[in-house]
Short mmCIF file of C-alpha atoms in Angstrom, two decimals:
data_model
loop_
_atom_site.label_atom_id
_atom_site.label_comp_id
_atom_site.label_asym_id
_atom_site.label_seq_id
_atom_site.Cartn_x
_atom_site.Cartn_y
_atom_site.Cartn_z
CA MET A 14 -36.07 -43.88 50.78
CA SER A 15 -37.85 -40.95 52.42
CA SER A 16 -37.42 -37.38 51.16
CA ASN A 17 -35.46 -36.34 54.26
CA THR A 18 -32.98 -39.20 54.00
CA THR A 19 -29.66 -38.44 52.34
CA ASP A 20 -28.96 -40.47 49.20
CA TRP A 21 -25.79 -42.51 49.72
CA ARG A 22 -24.46 -41.10 46.43
CA GLU A 23 -24.54 -37.61 47.99
CA SER A 24 -22.82 -38.64 51.22
CA PRO A 25 -19.37 -37.23 52.03
CA GLU A 26 -17.95 -40.77 52.08
CA ALA A 27 -19.19 -41.56 48.56
CA ILE A 28 -17.91 -38.29 47.15
CA ALA A 29 -14.54 -38.75 48.85
CA ALA A 30 -14.29 -42.16 47.22
CA VAL A 31 -15.02 -40.68 43.78
CA ASP A 32 -12.46 -37.90 44.39
CA ALA A 33 -9.84 -40.50 45.28
CA LEU A 34 -10.62 -42.44 42.11
CA PHE A 35 -10.22 -39.34 39.92
CA ALA A 36 -7.06 -38.30 41.76
CA SER A 37 -5.50 -41.71 41.10
CA ILE A 38 -5.55 -41.00 37.35
CA GLY A 39 -4.54 -37.34 37.62
CA LEU A 40 -8.01 -35.74 37.42
CA GLU A 41 -10.02 -33.63 39.81
CA HIS A 42 -13.69 -34.31 40.40
CA GLY A 43 -15.93 -31.31 39.77
CA ARG A 44 -18.46 -30.92 42.57
CA ARG A 45 -22.09 -30.41 41.65
CA ALA A 46 -24.34 -27.74 43.03
CA THR A 47 -27.58 -28.87 44.67
CA ARG A 48 -30.91 -27.09 44.47
CA ALA A 49 -30.44 -25.74 47.97
CA GLY A 50 -27.37 -23.83 46.87
CA THR A 51 -24.84 -26.11 48.55
CA TRP A 52 -22.07 -28.13 47.03
CA ALA A 53 -22.61 -31.88 47.18
CA GLY A 54 -20.87 -32.68 50.43
CA GLY A 55 -22.96 -30.30 52.51
CA GLU A 56 -20.85 -27.09 52.63
CA ARG A 57 -22.89 -23.94 52.07
CA ILE A 58 -21.56 -21.42 49.51
CA SER A 59 -22.64 -18.02 48.26
CA ARG A 60 -23.04 -17.97 44.51
CA PRO A 61 -21.53 -14.91 42.84
CA ARG A 62 -23.71 -13.16 40.31
CA THR A 63 -22.23 -13.90 36.93
CA SER A 64 -22.80 -12.44 33.49
CA GLU A 65 -21.50 -13.03 29.98
CA PRO A 66 -18.02 -11.57 29.46
CA SER A 67 -18.09 -8.23 27.68
CA ALA A 68 -16.39 -7.88 24.31
CA SER A 69 -13.97 -5.35 25.76
CA SER A 70 -12.72 -7.96 28.25
CA LEU A 71 -11.68 -10.32 25.47
CA LYS A 72 -8.14 -9.14 24.88
CA ALA A 73 -6.02 -10.49 22.06
CA LYS A 74 -2.73 -11.42 23.73
CA LYS A 75 -0.68 -10.66 20.63
CA PRO A 76 -1.78 -9.99 17.06
CA ARG A 77 -1.01 -13.03 14.95
CA ARG A 78 -0.87 -11.17 11.63
CA ALA A 79 1.04 -8.13 10.43
CA PRO A 80 -1.04 -4.95 10.17
CA GLY A 81 -2.88 -4.64 6.87
CA VAL A 82 -1.27 -1.91 4.75
CA ILE A 83 -2.20 -0.94 1.19
CA ARG A 84 0.54 1.07 -0.49
CA PRO A 85 -0.22 3.35 -3.44
CA ALA A 86 0.74 1.75 -6.72
CA GLY A 87 3.97 3.10 -8.18
CA TRP A 88 4.99 5.13 -5.14
CA GLU A 89 7.85 2.77 -4.34
CA ALA A 90 9.83 4.82 -6.87
CA PHE A 91 10.13 7.54 -4.23
CA PRO A 92 12.10 6.10 -1.27
CA TRP A 93 11.77 9.36 0.67
CA LEU A 94 7.97 9.04 0.66
CA HIS A 95 6.09 7.07 3.35
CA ALA A 96 2.43 6.36 2.58
CA GLY A 97 -0.21 3.73 3.18
CA PHE A 98 -3.87 2.95 3.83
CA SER A 99 -4.79 0.63 6.70
CA THR A 100 -7.24 -2.24 6.54
CA ARG A 101 -9.02 -4.01 9.38
CA GLU A 102 -6.48 -6.82 9.74
CA GLY A 103 -3.62 -7.34 12.17
CA GLY A 104 -4.60 -5.54 15.37
CA ALA A 105 -5.59 -6.35 18.95
CA THR A 106 -9.13 -4.90 19.06
CA THR A 107 -12.01 -7.24 19.88
CA VAL A 108 -14.96 -4.94 20.61
CA TYR A 109 -16.23 -4.73 17.01
CA GLY A 110 -16.85 -8.42 16.51
CA ASN A 111 -13.64 -9.71 14.94
CA PRO A 112 -10.77 -10.69 17.25
CA GLY A 113 -7.66 -9.06 15.82
CA ASP A 114 -9.26 -5.89 14.39
CA LEU A 115 -6.86 -3.04 13.65
CA ASN A 116 -8.90 -0.16 15.06
CA LEU A 117 -6.85 3.04 14.82
CA GLY A 118 -9.42 5.56 16.06
CA TRP A 119 -9.86 6.78 19.62
CA SER A 120 -13.33 5.87 20.82
CA THR A 121 -15.23 5.15 24.01
CA ASP A 122 -15.65 1.52 22.91
CA ASP A 123 -12.04 0.44 22.50
CA GLU A 124 -9.39 0.54 25.22
CA PRO A 125 -6.95 3.48 24.71
CA LYS A 126 -3.94 1.21 25.30
CA THR A 127 -5.22 -1.15 22.61
CA VAL A 128 -5.63 1.70 20.11
CA ALA A 129 -2.16 3.02 20.98
CA ALA A 130 -0.64 -0.44 20.42
CA ASN A 131 -2.49 -0.80 17.10
CA ARG A 132 -1.18 2.58 15.98
CA ARG A 133 2.40 1.72 16.87
CA ARG A 134 2.21 -1.49 14.86
CA PHE A 135 0.69 0.23 11.85
CA LEU A 136 3.14 3.16 11.85
CA GLU A 137 6.07 0.76 12.11
CA ALA A 138 4.71 -1.17 9.15
CA VAL A 139 4.48 2.03 7.09
CA ALA A 140 7.57 3.95 8.22
CA GLY A 141 9.89 1.43 9.87
CA ARG A 142 11.01 0.73 13.41
CA LYS A 143 11.43 4.42 14.23
CA PRO A 144 7.99 5.73 13.27
CA ALA A 145 7.56 9.40 12.55
CA GLN A 146 5.37 11.71 14.60
CA LEU A 147 1.71 11.16 13.77
CA VAL A 148 -0.21 14.36 12.96
CA ALA A 149 -3.99 14.15 12.78
CA ALA A 150 -6.90 16.59 13.05
CA ARG A 151 -10.30 16.67 14.70
CA GLN A 152 -12.30 16.10 11.53
CA PHE A 153 -15.73 17.65 11.09
CA HIS A 154 -16.59 17.28 7.37
CA SER A 155 -15.34 20.70 6.31
CA ASN A 156 -12.93 22.09 3.72
CA LEU A 157 -10.66 23.55 6.42
CA ILE A 158 -7.01 22.82 5.64
CA ARG A 159 -4.09 23.06 8.07
CA VAL A 160 -0.50 23.68 7.01
CA ILE A 161 1.79 21.95 9.50
CA GLU A 162 5.07 23.75 10.13
CA SER A 163 7.72 23.49 12.83
CA ALA A 164 6.05 26.36 14.69
CA THR A 165 2.65 24.63 14.68
CA ASN A 166 2.14 23.73 18.31
CA PRO A 167 0.67 21.82 20.04
CA LEU A 168 -0.38 19.14 17.59
CA ALA A 169 -1.75 16.65 20.11
CA THR A 170 -2.58 16.17 23.77
CA SER A 171 -0.36 14.13 26.09
CA ASP A 172 -2.37 10.99 25.31
CA GLY A 173 -2.01 11.43 21.54
CA LYS A 174 -5.37 12.95 20.62
CA PRO A 175 -5.37 15.78 18.04
CA THR A 176 -5.87 19.39 19.02
CA LEU A 177 -6.29 20.99 15.58
CA ARG A 178 -9.65 21.04 13.82
CA GLY A 179 -9.77 20.44 10.10
CA ASP A 180 -10.13 17.93 7.28
CA GLY A 181 -6.97 18.58 5.31
CA LEU A 182 -3.30 18.55 6.32
CA ILE A 183 -0.25 19.75 4.35
CA THR A 184 3.42 19.76 5.32
CA ALA A 185 6.97 19.97 3.99
CA GLU A 186 8.38 18.97 7.39
CA PRO A 187 10.24 15.63 7.43
CA ASP A 188 9.67 12.89 9.98
CA ARG A 189 5.94 13.57 10.32
CA LEU A 190 3.10 11.38 9.15
CA LEU A 191 -0.09 13.22 8.24
CA ALA A 192 -3.11 11.06 9.08
CA ILE A 193 -6.74 10.91 8.02
CA LEU A 194 -9.30 8.75 9.86
CA THR A 195 -12.06 7.12 7.83
CA ALA A 196 -14.73 4.43 7.96
CA ASP A 197 -16.48 5.07 4.59
CA CYS A 198 -15.37 8.60 3.68
CA VAL A 199 -12.73 8.87 0.97
CA PRO A 200 -9.08 9.47 1.96
CA VAL A 201 -6.93 11.29 -0.60
CA LEU A 202 -3.13 11.48 -0.37
CA VAL A 203 -1.08 13.88 -2.54
CA ALA A 204 2.69 14.34 -2.89
CA ASP A 205 4.81 16.90 -4.71
CA THR A 206 7.70 14.77 -5.98
CA ARG A 207 9.83 17.79 -6.85
CA ARG A 208 9.50 20.02 -3.80
CA ARG A 209 8.77 17.18 -1.36
CA VAL A 210 5.49 18.45 0.01
CA VAL A 211 2.76 16.04 1.13
CA ALA A 212 -0.95 16.38 1.88
CA ALA A 213 -3.83 14.28 3.20
CA PHE A 214 -7.53 15.04 2.77
CA HIS A 215 -10.70 13.63 4.36
CA ALA A 216 -13.48 13.73 1.76
CA GLY A 217 -16.98 12.75 2.79
CA TRP A 218 -19.83 14.06 0.68
CA ARG A 219 -19.77 17.42 2.46
CA GLY A 220 -16.03 17.88 2.03
CA THR A 221 -16.25 16.74 -1.58
CA LEU A 222 -19.07 19.18 -2.27
CA ALA A 223 -16.93 21.92 -0.68
CA ARG A 224 -14.06 20.96 -3.05
CA ILE A 225 -11.59 20.10 -0.30
CA VAL A 226 -9.19 18.34 -2.70
CA GLU A 227 -9.16 21.21 -5.22
CA ARG A 228 -8.80 23.70 -2.40
CA GLY A 229 -5.94 21.67 -0.90
CA ILE A 230 -3.97 21.53 -4.12
CA GLY A 231 -4.51 25.27 -4.52
CA THR A 232 -3.00 25.72 -1.05
CA MET A 233 0.01 23.61 -2.05
CA ARG A 234 0.54 25.80 -5.10
CA LEU A 235 0.15 29.04 -3.16
CA GLN A 236 2.24 28.17 -0.11
CA PHE A 237 4.91 25.89 -1.55
CA GLY A 238 5.00 26.64 -5.26
CA SER A 239 3.84 23.15 -6.20
CA ARG A 240 3.10 22.52 -9.86
CA PRO A 241 0.34 20.11 -10.88
CA LYS A 242 2.69 18.26 -13.26
CA ASP A 243 4.89 17.34 -10.26
CA LEU A 244 2.02 15.97 -8.18
CA ILE A 245 1.01 12.36 -7.66
CA ALA A 246 -2.14 11.28 -5.80
CA ALA A 247 -3.70 8.17 -4.31
CA ILE A 248 -7.36 7.64 -3.44
CA GLY A 249 -7.83 5.05 -0.72
CA PRO A 250 -10.67 2.68 0.14
CA GLY A 251 -14.04 4.37 0.59
CA ILE A 252 -17.69 3.49 0.29
CA GLY A 253 -18.42 2.66 -3.33
CA SER A 254 -21.31 3.71 -5.52
CA CYS A 255 -22.55 0.13 -5.10
CA CYS A 256 -23.43 0.80 -1.46
CA TYR A 257 -23.73 4.58 -1.04
CA SER A 258 -27.32 5.75 -1.38
CA VAL A 259 -28.09 9.43 -0.79
CA GLY A 260 -31.06 11.78 -0.86
CA GLU A 261 -32.33 13.74 -3.84
CA GLU A 262 -31.18 16.97 -2.20
CA ILE A 263 -27.55 15.85 -2.31
CA ARG A 264 -27.82 15.22 -6.03
CA PHE A 265 -29.24 18.74 -6.48
CA ASP A 266 -26.35 20.19 -4.44
CA PHE A 267 -23.73 18.41 -6.57
CA GLU A 268 -25.44 19.41 -9.82
CA SER A 269 -25.30 23.04 -8.73
CA GLN A 270 -21.52 22.80 -8.25
CA PHE A 271 -20.13 20.41 -10.88
CA ALA A 272 -20.88 20.23 -14.61
CA TYR A 273 -20.05 16.51 -14.55
CA ALA A 274 -22.33 15.77 -11.57
CA PRO A 275 -24.87 13.68 -13.57
CA SER A 276 -22.13 11.12 -14.25
CA LEU A 277 -21.55 10.71 -10.50
CA PHE A 278 -25.07 9.46 -9.76
CA SER A 279 -26.93 6.30 -10.66
CA GLU A 280 -30.39 4.96 -9.90
CA VAL A 281 -30.54 1.53 -8.31
CA TYR A 282 -33.72 -0.52 -8.07
CA ASP A 283 -34.01 -3.17 -5.38
CA SER A 284 -34.87 -6.56 -6.82
CA ASP A 285 -38.05 -8.08 -5.39
CA PRO A 286 -38.80 -11.59 -6.76
CA VAL A 287 -42.47 -11.46 -5.70
CA ARG A 288 -43.01 -8.01 -7.26
CA ASP A 289 -41.23 -9.12 -10.44
CA LYS A 290 -43.38 -12.26 -10.78
CA TYR A 291 -46.73 -10.72 -9.77
CA PRO A 292 -46.60 -7.00 -10.71
CA LEU A 293 -50.39 -6.64 -10.78
CA LEU A 294 -50.53 -7.29 -7.04
CA PHE A 295 -48.69 -4.03 -6.44
CA LEU A 296 -50.72 -1.68 -8.63
CA THR A 297 -52.34 1.21 -6.76
CA ALA A 298 -54.82 3.94 -7.58
CA ARG A 299 -52.68 6.61 -5.93
CA ALA A 300 -51.69 9.77 -7.74
CA PRO A 301 -48.13 9.96 -9.11
CA GLY A 302 -45.65 10.69 -6.37
CA HIS A 303 -47.76 8.98 -3.71
CA SER A 304 -47.20 5.38 -4.69
CA ASN A 305 -44.38 3.04 -3.81
CA ILE A 306 -40.91 4.46 -3.26
CA GLY A 307 -38.85 4.70 -6.45
CA PRO A 308 -35.21 3.83 -7.08
CA GLN A 309 -32.38 4.63 -4.71
CA ILE A 310 -29.92 7.33 -5.76
CA HIS A 311 -26.28 6.25 -5.44
CA LEU A 312 -23.28 8.59 -5.39
CA ASP A 313 -19.76 7.71 -6.59
CA LEU A 314 -17.61 9.65 -4.09
CA ILE A 315 -14.39 8.03 -5.29
CA GLU A 316 -14.92 9.21 -8.86
CA ALA A 317 -15.99 12.65 -7.60
CA ASN A 318 -12.62 13.11 -5.91
CA ARG A 319 -10.70 11.70 -8.87
CA ARG A 320 -12.38 14.32 -11.04
CA GLN A 321 -11.37 17.05 -8.60
CA LEU A 322 -7.74 15.94 -8.87
CA VAL A 323 -7.94 16.07 -12.67
CA ASP A 324 -9.62 19.49 -12.58
CA ALA A 325 -6.82 20.69 -10.28
CA GLY A 326 -4.32 19.88 -13.04
CA LEU A 327 -3.08 16.37 -12.20
CA SER A 328 -2.54 13.91 -15.00
CA ALA A 329 -4.97 10.98 -14.80
CA SER A 330 -2.01 8.61 -15.13
CA LYS A 331 -0.57 9.95 -11.86
CA ILE A 332 -3.69 9.17 -9.83
CA SER A 333 -3.77 5.77 -8.12
CA VAL A 334 -7.19 4.47 -7.05
CA VAL A 335 -7.49 1.51 -4.66
CA GLY A 336 -11.11 1.09 -5.72
CA GLU A 337 -12.35 -1.21 -2.95
CA CYS A 338 -15.66 -0.49 -1.22
CA THR A 339 -15.41 -0.28 2.56
CA ALA A 340 -19.00 -1.46 2.98
CA CYS A 341 -19.03 -4.67 0.96
CA THR A 342 -15.44 -5.86 0.41
CA ARG A 343 -14.86 -9.19 2.16
CA LEU A 344 -11.82 -11.36 2.83
CA PRO A 345 -11.74 -14.99 1.59
CA ASN A 346 -12.91 -16.11 5.06
CA GLY A 347 -15.98 -13.88 4.79
CA GLN A 348 -14.87 -11.24 7.30
CA ARG A 349 -14.98 -7.55 6.46
CA ARG A 350 -11.74 -6.11 5.13
CA TYR A 351 -12.57 -2.56 6.26
CA PHE A 352 -14.55 -0.71 8.90
CA SER A 353 -17.80 0.74 7.55
CA HIS A 354 -19.80 3.30 9.52
CA ARG A 355 -22.82 2.92 7.29
CA ASP A 356 -22.89 -0.85 6.88
CA GLU A 357 -22.23 -1.44 10.60
CA HIS A 358 -24.74 1.19 11.72
CA GLY A 359 -22.21 3.44 13.44
CA TYR A 360 -20.70 0.84 15.77
CA THR A 361 -17.31 0.30 14.20
CA GLY A 362 -13.64 1.27 14.26
CA ARG A 363 -11.56 3.55 12.05
CA MET A 364 -8.84 3.16 9.43
CA LEU A 365 -5.84 5.47 9.04
CA SER A 366 -4.45 6.83 5.78
CA VAL A 367 -0.98 8.31 6.28
CA ILE A 368 1.64 10.14 4.24
CA GLY A 369 4.95 11.67 5.24
CA ILE A 370 8.49 12.62 4.27
CA ALA A 371 11.25 10.38 5.56
CA GLU A 372 13.89 12.08 7.67
CA SER A 373 17.07 12.73 5.65
#
């Protein structure tokens, strides 16, 4: 058969016969594209330019699981107190790699309506079907603390984004949930069980160095008459000393501020099987300080903030510590349990840590 003769298998009659056969058993024949850009059967088409679907276009129709909430141990004894730390589970976000992520932070990556839906689900899980007003701040790693009162206005824009700057929030107002956003930094929640005052603090290394937790408890004592013996505290998930390496200058800064600073740092050596088996291969004639890089310096931010609570007068028995590392904690299926800015190289969501006083 010559090259300009149509193969009988490509003729309209043959294809119609195949279509009829498929139709007789309830199927539809898929037509094949030819090299010339026509469908088999001779009709010319224009091929649309296609690309892989973006992650943001993969919407979870409805979260299958309840939002992940970690409640401070022992706080169930105070029915007027709403508090909880979010995990990564039980949301509708897909852009960070896991369908069903509970991203609770506004970002340019996630759809605002998805974040809003995630927040509603989480707040309902913490505070019930009639969630309290969420009060957050524009965090910038400071020791700036805001006292939220009825006259504090406005607290957020029309689309729910915070207007106040700060890294600590305190209130005695009921029906408000103070919120801290984290993805490695340490969230600290504090409650005065006698005067019913609550506080939330965002403690990265800068805020911890600036004593934001000690400063916050001092503000509670000054403004509300809180007594350390009436306070309870909870430290939520944060990056652990197992995964948090810092520079030598940060260790110097902490040692200049805290007598117990040496106990907060550890030196971690990376294991190298080849170097361990053949150490002579790695000897150099360089002067000290110019050879291979030494151990990594790791900081225990969680313990640093626990010590600040103790120094502020709280009993160690009244401090609850979740203790899970946001960078390396995994679920049984291998997925991450938390968002981690450091371990995910900045492309990740945010958790919320909330505390509030139930409306009487």
